[in-house]
Short mmCIF file of C-alpha atoms and ligand atoms in Angstrom, two decimals:
data_model
loop_
_atom_site.label_atom_id
_atom_site.label_comp_id
_atom_site.label_asym_id
_atom_site.label_seq_id
_atom_site.Cartn_x
_atom_site.Cartn_y
_atom_site.Cartn_z
CA MET A 20 5.65 -38.09 13.51
CA GLU A 21 6.86 -34.58 12.86
CA SER A 22 5.54 -31.76 15.02
CA VAL A 23 3.20 -29.02 13.82
CA ARG A 24 6.11 -26.62 14.29
CA ASP A 25 8.57 -28.60 12.14
CA ILE A 26 6.01 -29.05 9.36
CA THR A 27 5.07 -25.36 9.47
CA ILE A 28 8.70 -24.22 9.33
CA ALA A 29 9.32 -26.45 6.28
CA LEU A 30 6.13 -25.14 4.66
CA LEU A 31 7.08 -21.49 5.25
CA ARG A 32 10.46 -22.21 3.66
CA ASP A 33 8.72 -23.69 0.59
CA LEU A 34 6.47 -20.63 0.34
CA GLY A 35 9.39 -18.20 0.61
CA MET A 36 8.17 -16.81 3.94
CA THR A 37 11.30 -17.04 6.09
CA ARG A 38 10.95 -13.51 7.46
CA ILE A 39 8.47 -13.20 10.31
CA PHE A 40 7.07 -9.83 11.33
CA GLY A 41 5.94 -9.98 14.91
CA ASN A 42 5.48 -8.78 18.40
CA PRO A 43 5.67 -11.73 20.77
CA GLY A 44 3.49 -12.85 23.65
CA SER A 45 3.15 -15.87 25.89
CA THR A 46 0.63 -17.53 23.53
CA GLU A 47 3.10 -17.48 20.62
CA LEU A 48 6.44 -18.38 22.18
CA PRO A 49 6.43 -22.17 21.44
CA MET A 50 6.17 -21.40 17.71
CA PHE A 51 9.75 -20.20 17.89
CA ARG A 52 11.40 -22.97 19.90
CA ASP A 53 14.73 -23.72 18.14
CA PHE A 54 14.24 -20.70 15.84
CA PRO A 55 15.75 -21.79 12.48
CA ALA A 56 18.99 -20.09 11.47
CA ASP A 57 17.73 -19.25 7.97
CA PHE A 58 14.70 -17.40 9.39
CA ASP A 59 14.64 -13.76 10.37
CA TYR A 60 12.37 -12.26 13.07
CA VAL A 61 11.57 -8.59 12.50
CA LEU A 62 10.44 -7.08 15.77
CA GLY A 63 7.90 -4.26 15.72
CA LEU A 64 7.23 -2.53 19.02
CA GLN A 65 3.51 -2.12 18.40
CA GLU A 66 1.30 -4.30 16.21
CA ALA A 67 0.23 -1.46 13.88
CA THR A 68 3.91 -1.20 12.98
CA VAL A 69 4.27 -4.98 12.62
CA LEU A 70 1.38 -5.20 10.19
CA ALA A 71 2.44 -2.29 7.98
CA MET A 72 6.06 -3.51 7.81
CA ALA A 73 4.74 -6.85 6.54
CA ASP A 74 2.44 -5.07 4.06
CA GLY A 75 5.34 -3.04 2.60
CA HIS A 76 7.44 -6.18 2.40
CA ALA A 77 4.67 -8.20 0.72
CA GLN A 78 4.00 -5.52 -1.88
CA ALA A 79 7.70 -5.05 -2.63
CA THR A 80 8.45 -8.79 -2.93
CA ARG A 81 5.08 -9.75 -4.51
CA ASN A 82 4.97 -12.65 -2.08
CA ALA A 83 2.79 -12.99 1.02
CA ALA A 84 4.47 -11.95 4.27
CA LEU A 85 4.01 -13.78 7.54
CA VAL A 86 2.77 -11.82 10.54
CA ASN A 87 2.65 -13.14 14.08
CA LEU A 88 0.51 -11.23 16.58
CA HIS A 89 -0.37 -11.65 20.22
CA SER A 90 -3.91 -13.01 20.68
CA SER A 91 -6.71 -10.44 21.12
CA ALA A 92 -4.84 -7.31 22.16
CA GLY A 93 -2.18 -7.65 19.48
CA VAL A 94 -4.74 -8.22 16.74
CA GLY A 95 -6.66 -5.22 18.05
CA HIS A 96 -3.64 -2.94 17.70
CA ALA A 97 -3.06 -4.24 14.18
CA LEU A 98 -6.62 -3.69 12.89
CA GLY A 99 -6.16 -0.16 11.48
CA ASN A 100 -3.30 -1.26 9.27
CA LEU A 101 -5.07 -4.54 8.52
CA PHE A 102 -7.84 -2.41 7.00
CA THR A 103 -5.16 -0.62 4.95
CA ALA A 104 -3.54 -3.92 3.86
CA TYR A 105 -6.97 -5.14 2.73
CA LYS A 106 -7.42 -1.99 0.63
CA ASN A 107 -3.83 -2.24 -0.62
CA GLN A 108 -4.54 -5.83 -1.66
CA ALA A 109 -1.34 -6.78 0.16
CA PRO A 110 -1.07 -10.57 0.52
CA LEU A 111 -0.51 -11.41 4.20
CA VAL A 112 -0.74 -14.53 6.32
CA VAL A 113 -1.58 -13.11 9.73
CA THR A 114 -1.22 -15.61 12.56
CA ALA A 115 -2.16 -14.92 16.16
CA GLY A 116 -1.68 -16.87 19.34
CA GLN A 117 -4.59 -18.42 21.20
CA GLN A 118 -4.70 -19.90 24.69
CA ALA A 119 -4.18 -23.67 25.15
CA ARG A 120 -7.17 -25.72 23.95
CA ALA A 121 -7.57 -27.49 27.31
CA ILE A 122 -8.23 -24.28 29.26
CA LEU A 123 -10.36 -22.43 26.67
CA PRO A 124 -13.62 -23.37 28.50
CA PHE A 125 -12.44 -21.30 31.47
CA GLU A 126 -11.99 -17.97 29.64
CA PRO A 127 -8.28 -17.93 30.41
CA PHE A 128 -6.16 -14.82 30.71
CA LEU A 129 -5.26 -13.35 27.27
CA HIS A 130 -7.43 -15.75 25.32
CA ALA A 131 -8.99 -14.68 22.04
CA GLU A 132 -12.75 -14.72 22.15
CA ARG A 133 -14.27 -15.38 18.72
CA PRO A 134 -10.81 -15.04 17.14
CA THR A 135 -11.93 -15.54 13.54
CA GLU A 136 -14.58 -12.82 13.80
CA PHE A 137 -12.34 -10.14 15.29
CA PRO A 138 -10.29 -9.36 12.14
CA ARG A 139 -13.29 -9.48 9.81
CA PRO A 140 -14.24 -7.93 7.42
CA PHE A 141 -10.65 -7.01 6.57
CA VAL A 142 -9.43 -10.54 5.89
CA LYS A 143 -10.34 -12.73 2.93
CA TRP A 144 -10.42 -15.84 5.11
CA ALA A 145 -10.07 -16.55 8.83
CA CYS A 146 -9.69 -19.89 10.58
CA GLU A 147 -8.89 -21.52 13.89
CA PRO A 148 -8.16 -25.13 12.90
CA ALA A 149 -10.33 -27.75 14.58
CA ARG A 150 -7.29 -29.91 15.37
CA ALA A 151 -3.64 -29.14 16.04
CA ALA A 152 -2.70 -31.42 13.13
CA ASP A 153 -4.57 -29.12 10.73
CA VAL A 154 -2.52 -25.99 11.52
CA PRO A 155 0.04 -26.35 8.69
CA ARG A 156 -2.69 -26.95 6.12
CA ALA A 157 -4.60 -23.89 7.38
CA ILE A 158 -1.46 -21.78 6.93
CA ALA A 159 -0.97 -23.17 3.41
CA ARG A 160 -4.57 -22.40 2.55
CA ALA A 161 -4.28 -18.89 4.00
CA TYR A 162 -1.21 -18.36 1.80
CA HIS A 163 -2.97 -19.48 -1.38
CA ILE A 164 -6.07 -17.39 -0.70
CA ALA A 165 -3.91 -14.36 0.18
CA MET A 166 -2.05 -14.69 -3.13
CA THR A 167 -5.10 -15.31 -5.32
CA PRO A 168 -6.36 -12.11 -7.00
CA PRO A 169 -7.70 -9.95 -5.52
CA SER A 170 -4.82 -10.56 -3.14
CA GLY A 171 -5.17 -9.61 0.52
CA PRO A 172 -4.73 -10.63 4.15
CA CYS A 173 -5.84 -13.97 5.65
CA PHE A 174 -5.89 -14.93 9.33
CA VAL A 175 -5.09 -18.10 11.30
CA SER A 176 -5.57 -18.35 15.08
CA ILE A 177 -3.28 -20.98 16.62
CA PRO A 178 -3.66 -22.40 20.14
CA VAL A 179 -0.38 -22.30 22.02
CA ASP A 180 -0.27 -26.05 22.75
CA ASP A 181 -0.61 -27.00 19.06
CA TRP A 182 3.04 -26.46 18.12
CA ASP A 183 4.40 -29.56 19.86
CA GLN A 184 1.56 -31.84 18.67
CA PRO A 185 2.05 -34.28 15.79
CA GLY A 186 1.03 -32.76 12.47
CA GLU A 187 0.14 -33.78 8.95
CA PRO A 188 2.64 -32.77 6.25
CA VAL A 189 1.59 -30.42 3.44
CA GLN A 190 2.98 -30.93 -0.05
CA PRO A 191 4.14 -27.81 -1.86
CA ARG A 192 2.13 -27.15 -5.02
CA MET A 193 1.50 -24.47 -7.58
CA LEU A 194 -1.72 -22.48 -7.94
CA ALA A 195 -2.03 -20.46 -11.18
CA THR A 196 -4.57 -17.73 -10.48
CA ARG A 197 -3.91 -14.89 -12.94
CA ASN A 198 -6.97 -14.10 -15.02
CA PRO A 199 -6.46 -12.95 -18.64
CA GLY A 200 -10.06 -11.72 -18.92
CA ASP A 201 -13.00 -12.61 -21.13
CA ARG A 202 -11.80 -12.43 -24.74
CA ALA A 203 -15.14 -11.53 -26.25
CA ALA A 204 -15.50 -8.59 -23.87
CA LEU A 205 -11.91 -7.45 -24.47
CA ASP A 206 -12.47 -7.67 -28.25
CA GLN A 207 -15.56 -5.51 -27.95
CA LEU A 208 -13.49 -2.93 -26.09
CA THR A 209 -10.76 -3.14 -28.75
CA GLN A 210 -13.34 -2.22 -31.42
CA GLN A 211 -14.38 0.87 -29.45
CA LEU A 212 -10.77 1.82 -28.82
CA ARG A 213 -9.91 1.62 -32.51
CA SER A 214 -12.72 3.97 -33.48
CA ALA A 215 -12.41 6.38 -30.53
CA ARG A 216 -11.64 10.04 -31.24
CA SER A 217 -9.84 10.77 -27.97
CA PRO A 218 -9.33 7.80 -25.63
CA ALA A 219 -8.02 8.03 -22.08
CA LEU A 220 -6.54 5.47 -19.74
CA VAL A 221 -7.10 5.86 -16.00
CA LEU A 222 -4.57 3.66 -14.22
CA GLY A 223 -4.81 2.42 -10.64
CA ALA A 224 -2.53 0.56 -8.25
CA GLY A 225 -3.43 -2.80 -9.83
CA VAL A 226 -1.25 -1.88 -12.81
CA ALA A 227 1.73 -1.73 -10.43
CA ARG A 228 0.71 -4.90 -8.56
CA ASP A 229 0.44 -6.80 -11.83
CA GLN A 230 3.70 -5.35 -13.23
CA GLY A 231 1.90 -3.56 -16.05
CA TRP A 232 4.24 -0.54 -16.29
CA ASP A 233 5.70 -1.37 -19.71
CA ALA A 234 2.39 -2.66 -21.05
CA ALA A 235 0.66 0.59 -20.03
CA ILE A 236 3.29 2.69 -21.80
CA ALA A 237 3.04 0.50 -24.90
CA LEU A 238 -0.77 0.76 -25.05
CA ALA A 239 -0.83 4.52 -24.36
CA GLU A 240 1.81 5.23 -27.01
CA ALA A 241 0.30 2.96 -29.66
CA GLN A 242 -3.16 4.40 -29.07
CA ARG A 243 -2.00 8.01 -28.45
CA ALA A 244 -4.11 7.93 -25.32
CA CYS A 245 -4.01 10.40 -22.44
CA VAL A 246 -3.04 8.73 -19.17
CA TYR A 247 -4.45 9.74 -15.79
CA VAL A 248 -3.76 8.25 -12.39
CA ALA A 249 -6.90 6.96 -10.65
CA PRO A 250 -8.11 8.83 -7.54
CA PHE A 251 -5.99 8.07 -4.44
CA ALA A 252 -3.98 5.37 -6.27
CA SER A 253 -1.65 3.77 -3.72
CA ARG A 254 1.13 2.95 -6.21
CA ASN A 255 2.84 4.71 -9.13
CA VAL A 256 1.70 3.35 -12.47
CA PHE A 257 3.09 5.49 -15.29
CA PRO A 258 6.15 7.73 -15.83
CA GLU A 259 4.88 11.07 -14.55
CA THR A 260 7.17 13.02 -16.90
CA HIS A 261 5.88 11.20 -20.03
CA SER A 262 4.34 13.48 -22.68
CA LEU A 263 1.07 11.48 -22.56
CA PHE A 264 0.78 11.85 -18.77
CA CYS A 265 -2.21 14.04 -17.93
CA GLY A 266 -2.08 14.05 -14.13
CA PHE A 267 -3.94 12.76 -11.10
CA LEU A 268 -7.72 12.50 -10.85
CA LYS A 269 -9.07 13.91 -7.59
CA PRO A 270 -11.57 11.82 -5.56
CA SER A 271 -14.39 14.19 -6.43
CA ARG A 272 -17.34 13.61 -8.70
CA GLY A 273 -17.37 17.01 -10.39
CA GLU A 274 -13.62 17.00 -11.03
CA ILE A 275 -13.66 13.52 -12.52
CA VAL A 276 -16.45 14.55 -14.90
CA SER A 277 -14.82 17.82 -15.95
CA ARG A 278 -11.31 16.34 -16.39
CA LEU A 279 -12.59 13.47 -18.54
CA ALA A 280 -15.18 15.44 -20.55
CA ARG A 281 -12.90 15.81 -23.58
CA HIS A 282 -12.60 12.04 -24.01
CA ASP A 283 -15.16 9.92 -25.85
CA LEU A 284 -13.74 6.71 -24.33
CA VAL A 285 -12.30 6.14 -20.86
CA ILE A 286 -10.72 2.84 -19.84
CA ALA A 287 -9.96 2.46 -16.13
CA ILE A 288 -7.48 -0.32 -15.38
CA GLY A 289 -6.35 -1.61 -12.00
CA GLY A 290 -8.34 0.65 -9.72
CA PRO A 291 -11.58 2.53 -9.17
CA LEU A 292 -12.52 5.34 -11.53
CA ASN A 293 -15.11 6.80 -9.16
CA LEU A 294 -13.55 6.93 -5.73
CA TYR A 295 -15.00 9.79 -3.69
CA HIS A 296 -13.91 11.58 -0.54
CA THR A 297 -16.77 14.05 -0.20
CA GLU A 298 -20.39 13.90 -1.26
CA ALA A 299 -21.57 15.82 -4.28
CA PRO A 300 -24.51 15.61 -6.67
CA GLY A 301 -24.34 15.19 -10.42
CA PRO A 302 -23.30 12.55 -12.92
CA HIS A 303 -20.47 10.09 -12.23
CA LEU A 304 -18.98 10.41 -15.71
CA PRO A 305 -19.39 12.76 -18.69
CA ALA A 306 -22.64 12.10 -20.57
CA ASP A 307 -21.05 11.40 -23.95
CA THR A 308 -18.13 9.31 -22.74
CA ALA A 309 -18.15 5.54 -23.05
CA SER A 310 -16.43 3.90 -20.09
CA TRP A 311 -14.91 0.55 -19.20
CA ILE A 312 -13.25 -0.74 -16.09
CA ILE A 313 -10.81 -3.67 -15.90
CA ASP A 314 -9.71 -4.97 -12.51
CA ASP A 315 -8.95 -8.22 -10.68
CA ASN A 316 -11.37 -7.35 -7.87
CA PRO A 317 -15.00 -8.35 -8.51
CA ASN A 318 -16.09 -6.23 -5.55
CA LEU A 319 -14.78 -3.06 -7.17
CA LEU A 320 -16.39 -3.99 -10.48
CA SER A 321 -19.72 -4.55 -8.78
CA TRP A 322 -20.01 -1.12 -7.16
CA ALA A 323 -18.59 0.94 -10.03
CA PRO A 324 -21.51 3.32 -10.75
CA SER A 325 -21.23 3.03 -14.53
CA ALA A 326 -18.79 1.52 -17.03
CA ASN A 327 -18.73 -1.91 -18.58
CA ALA A 328 -16.52 -4.15 -16.48
CA ILE A 329 -14.06 -6.95 -17.19
CA LEU A 330 -12.53 -9.08 -14.45
CA ALA A 331 -8.86 -9.47 -15.40
CA ASP A 332 -5.22 -9.09 -14.50
CA SER A 333 -4.12 -5.54 -15.42
CA ARG A 334 -0.95 -6.46 -17.28
CA MET A 335 -2.58 -9.26 -19.26
CA ALA A 336 -5.45 -7.01 -20.29
CA LEU A 337 -3.16 -4.09 -21.22
CA THR A 338 -0.99 -6.40 -23.29
CA TYR A 339 -3.97 -7.98 -25.05
CA LEU A 340 -5.50 -4.57 -25.86
CA ALA A 341 -2.18 -3.29 -27.25
CA GLU A 342 -1.81 -6.36 -29.44
CA THR A 343 -5.36 -6.35 -30.76
CA ALA A 344 -5.81 -2.58 -31.22
CA GLY A 345 -2.49 -2.03 -33.01
CA GLU A 346 -1.11 1.44 -33.89
CA SER A 347 -3.44 4.41 -34.10
CA ARG A 348 -3.00 7.39 -36.44
CA ARG A 349 -5.19 9.76 -34.46
CA ALA A 350 -3.74 13.14 -33.43
CA MET A 351 -1.35 13.18 -30.48
CA PRO A 352 -2.93 14.71 -27.38
CA HIS A 353 -1.36 17.85 -25.91
CA PRO A 354 1.58 17.22 -23.62
CA SER A 355 1.11 17.87 -19.91
CA THR A 356 2.17 21.25 -18.56
CA ARG A 357 4.08 22.01 -15.37
CA SER A 358 4.22 25.19 -13.30
CA ALA A 359 6.94 27.46 -14.60
CA THR A 360 8.29 29.05 -11.44
CA PRO A 361 9.86 26.67 -8.95
CA PRO A 362 9.24 27.46 -5.28
CA SER A 363 12.01 29.24 -3.41
CA GLU A 364 10.60 29.99 0.07
CA MET A 365 10.54 27.32 2.79
CA SER A 366 7.40 25.25 2.06
CA ASP A 367 6.26 21.71 1.35
CA ARG A 368 6.52 22.57 -2.36
CA LEU A 369 10.17 23.52 -1.98
CA ALA A 370 10.83 20.33 -0.02
CA MET A 371 9.32 18.26 -2.86
CA ALA A 372 11.32 20.09 -5.53
CA ARG A 373 14.57 19.64 -3.59
CA ILE A 374 13.88 15.95 -2.92
CA ALA A 375 13.29 15.55 -6.67
CA ALA A 376 16.58 17.28 -7.42
CA LEU A 377 18.72 15.52 -4.81
CA ARG A 378 17.22 12.00 -4.55
CA PRO A 379 19.52 9.19 -5.62
CA ALA A 380 18.46 7.52 -8.88
CA GLY A 381 15.98 4.73 -8.19
CA ALA A 382 14.97 5.99 -4.73
CA ILE A 383 11.67 4.53 -3.49
CA ILE A 384 9.19 6.90 -1.85
CA ILE A 385 6.56 5.91 0.72
CA GLU A 386 4.30 8.89 1.32
CA GLU A 387 1.87 9.93 4.04
CA ALA A 388 1.76 13.71 4.06
CA PRO A 389 -1.93 14.53 3.47
CA SER A 390 -1.95 18.26 2.73
CA SER A 391 1.35 18.04 0.81
CA ARG A 392 0.24 15.42 -1.65
CA SER A 393 -0.63 17.86 -4.43
CA ALA A 394 2.76 19.58 -3.91
CA MET A 395 4.38 16.16 -4.27
CA GLN A 396 2.39 15.35 -7.39
CA GLU A 397 3.45 18.65 -8.93
CA TRP A 398 7.10 18.81 -7.91
CA LEU A 399 8.24 15.26 -7.23
CA PRO A 400 7.38 13.10 -10.25
CA MET A 401 7.72 9.33 -9.99
CA ILE A 402 9.63 8.05 -12.96
CA ALA A 403 10.48 4.37 -12.35
CA PRO A 404 8.17 1.40 -11.68
CA ASP A 405 7.68 0.23 -8.09
CA SER A 406 9.06 3.47 -6.68
CA PHE A 407 6.00 4.88 -4.88
CA TYR A 408 3.66 3.50 -2.21
CA THR A 409 1.00 5.04 0.02
CA THR A 410 -2.04 3.97 2.05
CA ALA A 411 -4.97 2.92 -0.14
CA SER A 412 -7.39 3.21 2.77
CA GLY A 413 -6.60 6.74 3.92
CA GLY A 414 -5.71 5.35 7.34
CA LEU A 415 -2.64 7.03 8.83
CA GLY A 416 0.19 5.22 10.62
CA TYR A 417 1.02 3.12 7.59
CA ALA A 418 3.85 4.74 5.65
CA LEU A 419 6.71 4.79 8.17
CA PRO A 420 6.55 1.08 9.03
CA ALA A 421 5.70 0.20 5.40
CA ALA A 422 8.92 1.97 4.38
CA VAL A 423 10.84 -0.31 6.75
CA GLY A 424 9.20 -3.36 5.14
CA VAL A 425 9.99 -2.12 1.63
CA GLY A 426 13.57 -1.42 2.74
CA LEU A 427 13.95 -4.97 4.07
CA ALA A 428 12.60 -6.36 0.80
CA ARG A 429 14.90 -4.20 -1.31
CA ARG A 430 18.02 -4.26 0.89
CA GLY A 431 20.58 -1.59 0.20
CA GLU A 432 18.26 0.58 -1.92
CA ARG A 433 17.47 4.14 -0.82
CA VAL A 434 13.98 4.38 0.67
CA ILE A 435 12.40 7.72 1.54
CA ALA A 436 9.49 7.95 4.00
CA LEU A 437 7.83 11.27 3.26
CA LEU A 438 5.57 12.07 6.20
CA GLY A 439 3.41 14.76 7.70
CA ASP A 440 4.28 15.51 11.32
CA GLY A 441 0.88 14.23 12.44
CA SER A 442 1.05 11.07 10.32
CA ALA A 443 4.55 10.27 11.57
CA MET A 444 3.37 9.92 15.16
CA TYR A 445 0.86 7.06 14.68
CA SER A 446 3.54 4.36 14.24
CA ILE A 447 6.67 6.24 15.24
CA GLN A 448 8.23 3.19 16.92
CA ALA A 449 8.96 1.84 13.42
CA LEU A 450 12.13 3.95 13.80
CA PHE A 451 13.38 1.29 16.22
CA SER A 452 12.95 -1.46 13.60
CA ALA A 453 14.67 0.70 10.96
CA ALA A 454 17.61 1.29 13.31
CA LYS A 455 17.89 -2.42 14.20
CA ALA A 456 17.95 -3.35 10.49
CA ALA A 457 20.41 -0.50 9.73
CA LEU A 458 18.41 0.39 6.61
CA PRO A 459 19.39 3.28 4.31
CA LEU A 460 16.06 4.92 5.08
CA SER A 461 15.53 8.68 4.94
CA VAL A 462 12.58 9.75 7.07
CA LEU A 463 11.57 13.24 5.95
CA ILE A 464 9.00 15.00 8.15
CA ILE A 465 7.04 17.96 6.80
CA ALA A 466 6.72 19.75 10.13
CA ASN A 467 3.93 22.30 9.74
CA ARG A 468 3.10 21.71 13.42
CA ARG A 469 -0.52 20.83 12.74
CA TYR A 470 -3.09 18.60 11.09
CA GLN A 471 -3.20 20.94 8.10
CA ALA A 472 -5.44 18.67 6.02
CA LEU A 473 -8.13 18.80 8.70
CA GLU A 474 -7.96 22.58 8.87
CA GLN A 475 -8.51 22.62 5.09
CA PHE A 476 -11.34 20.14 5.47
CA GLY A 477 -12.87 22.28 8.17
CA ARG A 478 -13.23 25.09 5.62
CA HIS A 479 -14.98 22.66 3.26
CA PHE A 480 -17.57 22.09 6.01
CA GLY A 481 -17.80 25.81 6.78
CA LEU A 482 -15.92 25.65 10.11
CA ASP A 483 -13.75 28.66 10.93
CA HIS A 484 -11.87 26.76 13.65
CA VAL A 485 -11.11 23.04 13.97
CA GLU A 486 -10.43 21.63 17.43
CA GLY A 487 -7.58 19.19 17.97
CA THR A 488 -5.25 20.11 15.13
CA ASP A 489 -2.36 21.85 16.96
CA LEU A 490 0.80 19.71 17.04
CA SER A 491 3.27 22.28 18.32
CA GLY A 492 5.90 21.05 20.78
CA ILE A 493 6.99 17.79 19.15
CA ASP A 494 10.79 17.46 18.82
CA PHE A 495 11.29 14.95 16.00
CA CYS A 496 15.08 15.06 16.23
CA ALA A 497 14.91 14.04 19.90
CA ILE A 498 12.38 11.30 19.10
CA ALA A 499 14.62 9.94 16.33
CA GLN A 500 17.74 10.01 18.48
CA GLY A 501 15.82 8.24 21.23
CA HIS A 502 15.19 5.39 18.78
CA GLY A 503 18.82 5.21 17.62
CA VAL A 504 18.26 7.22 14.43
CA ALA A 505 20.48 10.22 13.60
CA ALA A 506 18.53 13.41 12.85
CA ARG A 507 18.80 17.00 11.65
CA ARG A 508 16.40 19.94 11.55
CA ALA A 509 16.12 22.19 8.46
CA GLU A 510 14.61 25.65 8.79
CA THR A 511 16.03 27.42 5.72
CA PRO A 512 16.41 26.40 2.06
CA ALA A 513 20.18 26.08 2.53
CA GLU A 514 19.74 23.86 5.58
CA LEU A 515 17.19 21.79 3.67
CA ASP A 516 19.62 21.05 0.84
CA ALA A 517 22.41 20.22 3.26
CA ALA A 518 20.21 17.94 5.35
CA LEU A 519 18.81 16.11 2.32
CA ALA A 520 22.31 15.57 0.87
CA TRP A 521 23.47 14.28 4.27
CA SER A 522 20.48 11.95 4.69
CA PHE A 523 20.64 10.55 1.13
CA GLY A 524 24.35 9.82 1.60
CA GLU A 525 24.14 7.95 4.91
CA GLY A 526 24.22 4.16 5.04
CA GLY A 527 21.83 3.86 7.99
CA PRO A 528 18.48 5.42 8.86
CA THR A 529 18.27 9.19 9.29
CA LEU A 530 15.49 11.68 9.95
CA VAL A 531 15.16 15.24 8.68
CA GLU A 532 12.62 17.52 10.35
CA VAL A 533 11.70 20.01 7.61
CA VAL A 534 10.17 23.01 9.39
CA VAL A 535 7.65 24.76 7.12
CA PRO A 536 5.59 27.80 8.07
C1 LIG B 5 -5.81 6.55 11.61
C2 LIG B 5 -6.29 7.89 11.16
N1 LIG B 5 -6.68 8.79 12.10
C3 LIG B 5 -7.10 10.02 11.72
C4 LIG B 5 -7.18 10.36 10.41
C5 LIG B 5 -7.72 11.71 9.97
N2 LIG B 5 -6.70 12.57 9.35
C6 LIG B 5 -6.63 12.74 8.02
S1 LIG B 5 -5.46 13.82 7.56
C7 LIG B 5 -4.99 14.08 9.15
C8 LIG B 5 -3.90 15.04 9.47
C9 LIG B 5 -2.54 14.52 9.17
O1 LIG B 5 -1.60 15.43 9.65
P1 LIG B 5 -0.16 15.55 9.07
O2 LIG B 5 0.42 14.21 8.87
O3 LIG B 5 0.60 16.50 9.91
O4 LIG B 5 -0.36 16.14 7.62
P2 LIG B 5 -0.89 17.59 7.21
O5 LIG B 5 -2.37 17.49 7.25
O6 LIG B 5 -0.36 18.58 8.18
O7 LIG B 5 -0.39 17.75 5.82
C10 LIG B 5 -5.77 13.33 10.03
C11 LIG B 5 -5.59 13.32 11.49
C12 LIG B 5 -6.81 9.37 9.46
N3 LIG B 5 -6.88 9.59 8.14
N4 LIG B 5 -6.35 8.17 9.88
MG1 LIG B 6 1.16 18.42 9.66
#
């Protein structure tokens, strides 16, 4: 009989998961005996980095990525980014080592106690198979659940002595899980859309996950609808220079109500309409606005405070609505307006404007620069599909390793990790993985020497001083060089342009420390 290892390797090949993101330990080593030549092991030096690299890779390939972690301690390090992967709806098969079955009664060194409970609630399914022979089937099931909308991480704990045991083969098969949505409900929405005076679309990351870019443009143009990006959307969903683009909704109740008040119909697709960051009283939506939400995640639909809801794939629903609603003759909404005077002094705004001017066509941006996000939204528009990613959870330590994962998935393409100096430090060892893979990755650090977002937040809470926000004394160029990544510091606008041109032209990873006052 074939071994569990041989069957699993063949299964992973069938599922297109020949790249393994891991950090090894004694309880995992037998998995990789005779490591197959067509497989690729991507080493992350801390499990937070491992998990986020896999997340970026899974989102960029639209196929689940395989993660291999060390029993309890490795899973523990990965949990923050597992939370983010869950919110990103990134399909992952997370495996972790477990001690040998025969010694589990003796609480052995490094064993995982209650392994399937530890990663919950941020996995859709978790399992430690009852028999060694069931390991391949558990991995296959984890894959299918991870890929079924709403996609997300699954977890399999595997005792170390299982790999050499005889296993039961798993036949490859297809699971069709895309949901076109309830036709009667979609038709009801079409009727409202046809008769609306001023409809708006609010698009979330699901539109990008479901490849709805063209369908969203087609629907917006045919219906002359304003397009907003949903609060804290983790992907780019619409050309941000399009004349129907109306900007980004902020995660605040009052702002959502006031921005949407001029619309009599709001259709949110692929993400939450009412995502909040701070508490506030008042209505969730304007009183005279009819609202609908379409998403593949029944959980999101269940907590939405108002709005009729339809469980569906974003692209399928957008396409169906465009086909059934046809062309509208209502007046074109006003085009979006941009600030007239470009920044000229050293600032995050200038950095965004210069990145926009100098980036190679098609560059992919992974952002985690909290207080600079509005500067980015204003001065660095995303114009192509699948060219922007960020953390959906708000957890930091995601973007740098995610950029490495995206870069591995889209080999040879320019990837830009746009990071705050604080954010950069949570998973900084991803620089090592970028250097090993020799990716054309530009790591751009907005070095304001502090947790600026928290100082701003402190003012919101009425604090005149916030403890623990001073980051002075970090030398990012030295850190980069210590990981095998070339680096430059930019302190003036001229140095900024020169450093960006240098970084965007290099074939391997580079870091630019952009010093802003
Ligand atoms: C894992 C994690 N820890 C802490 C926080 C809280 N937090 C939110 S913004 C922020 C500051 C980020 O600093 P930096 O990257 O320098 O960006 P800046 O605020 O300066 O723009 C922190 C610590 C978080 N969101 N996630
Ligand atoms: Mg900072």
